[in-house]
Amino acid sequence: SSPHLVQVRERIRINGQPISQELFNKYFWLVYNRLEETKDPAHASMPAYFRFLTIMAFHVFLQEKVDLAVVEVGIGGAYDCTNIIRSPVVCGVSSLGIDHTSILGDTMEKIAWQKGGIFKPGVPAFTVSQPERPLEVLRDRAQELKCPLYLCPELDAFEGDHQTLELGLAGAHQRSNAALALQLARMWLQRHGYQGLGELMELAPGTELVGRSVPLAPTFQPTDAMIQGLRETVWLGRTQILSRGPVTWYLDGAHTTSSIQACVRWFRQAALNQDKPHDGSEVRVLLFNATGDRDTAALLKLLVPCHFDYAVFCPNFTEVSVANNADQQNFNVTLENALTRCLENQRTWTRLLEEKGGSDPWLPTALQAGGLLQSAPARGTLLLVPPAPRPLNSPALVFPCLAQALRWVAQGRDPHLTAPTAMGAHPHPAASSGAVLLQEAAAVHVLVTGSLHLVGGVLRLLDPALSQ
């Protein structure tokens, strides 16, 4: 699976656990040296990062003799480097969203065509409820590739009279993922002779389907192991809540419009619908970053209704210097580029608030990212905000790294994070007045979203055990 949150070993798991450092080290160098020795001298290049790890994962699974490998596609499907398995047991396509548009296309139909590229002749495939046109594209791809495609019934359809299927993962969208997981699990069990889950009857080509373009797969009685598996599923960085005294962190790696919408529904239910604290104020903070070619303004617009008191923007780097942390390093993005994007996000957020509430008094001046990290008395080292023409509060703040952003948000109230030092404090009133509010609030709710890499960096700082 990809990406990883804290350590690269998370991408290659056996029995649910990331492979050990010893195994990773052993197989990394074995695969690396083999490729180095056998590459074409005329076109001497090694596979890129994701492709190398995919090759390595297949090698690990073969050498460790796993019974079953679940392989998540990287981007798209048709041309993804994971798409080399000629006859998998089963294929699945989860809910489609607009993402990676520069690679996959800018419409749901184009993206559906790419996703349908994993279908294989004679191999059953399942998908979940999709908009009509993209579903028709998936159906056409399945017919073109001679693949029997089925629609998963809703998860509620698997619940008996006295049985509620509980999920370890919050959010309505996870129920659709769970319904897909049940169908994929059934196919593998049937392939290995397990009886009692009902047979999936293949429809003859040209069969007329009343009212739908893809046949509905039959429901079945989930086994006790399936029920337990759904209930106990944990996936870090997805609708995850970490309670640390007065500070509660809500982590969700949503990064598309549909997933941000789901994130907002979850956050409002989990945090905003709670009873207000009787003994003081409640402060809500958004910690946001987005990467790649994503439409940041569209994502931020969806987050405005949550009524955040502060929006904090920072790059995905845990520290300003990431030289000693290769797992979190992105060699494709410079710190200056990342900060420029954060400043753009800050301006976008301010504009969205102005549009929502009329003319608000804060209007940050445009600021270039070049030289932002040079320590200057007027700027300080902790916080980056464009200088306001007059000392008015601003709810949108930019920090150069996650460690500084989290320290400011927590204000020493999370035992895993040290308090910001007075020396690094920024003279801007937004920082100082916000610090007072955060220190005195009875409850601080922090939503971290927009990027899985952002969530991974936050997790690394909040839960140091994940780095072991």
Coordinates of N, CA and C in Angstrom, one line a residue, residues 14 20 77 104 114 161 171 173 178 189 221 234 257 309 321 345 418 423 434 437:
I14 N 3.3 -8.0 6.4 CA 3.0 -9.5 6.4 C 2.2 -9.7 7.7
S20 N 10.1 -6.3 9.3 CA 11.1 -5.9 10.2 C 12.2 -5.1 9.5
G77 N -4.4 2.8 -12.6 CA -4.5 1.3 -12.7 C -3.9 0.8 -14.0
L104 N -4.2 11.1 -14.7 CA -5.3 10.3 -15.0 C -6.4 10.9 -15.8
Q114 N -9.1 4.6 -16.5 CA -7.8 4.2 -15.9 C -8.0 3.1 -14.8
D161 N -31.2 -10.0 11.3 CA -32.2 -9.4 12.2 C -31.5 -8.9 13.5
G171 N -16.9 6.9 9.7 CA -17.2 7.5 8.5 C -18.0 6.7 7.6
H173 N -18.2 6.6 4.4 CA -17.5 6.0 3.2 C -16.8 4.7 3.5
A178 N -16.0 -1.4 3.3 CA -16.2 -2.7 4.0 C -17.0 -3.6 3.2
L189 N -11.8 -16.9 -0.5 CA -12.2 -18.1 0.3 C -12.9 -19.2 -0.6
Q221 N -24.0 -14.5 4.5 CA -23.9 -14.4 5.9 C -22.4 -14.3 6.2
V234 N -8.0 -1.3 12.2 CA -7.4 0.0 12.6 C -6.6 0.4 11.4
T257 N -11.9 16.2 -3.1 CA -13.1 16.9 -2.7 C -14.1 15.9 -2.0
D309 N -11.3 28.5 14.6 CA -10.8 29.8 15.2 C -9.5 30.1 14.6
S321 N 15.0 21.1 9.2 CA 16.1 20.3 8.6 C 15.6 18.9 8.7
N345 N -2.1 29.1 0.4 CA -3.3 28.6 1.1 C -3.8 29.5 2.2
T418 N 6.8 19.7 23.5 CA 7.3 20.8 24.3 C 6.7 22.1 24.0
M423 N 11.9 32.6 23.2 CA 12.8 33.2 22.2 C 12.3 33.1 20.8
G434 N -3.5 34.2 20.1 CA -3.9 32.8 20.0 C -3.3 31.9 21.0
L437 N -5.3 32.1 24.2 CA -6.6 31.4 24.0 C -6.4 29.9 24.1

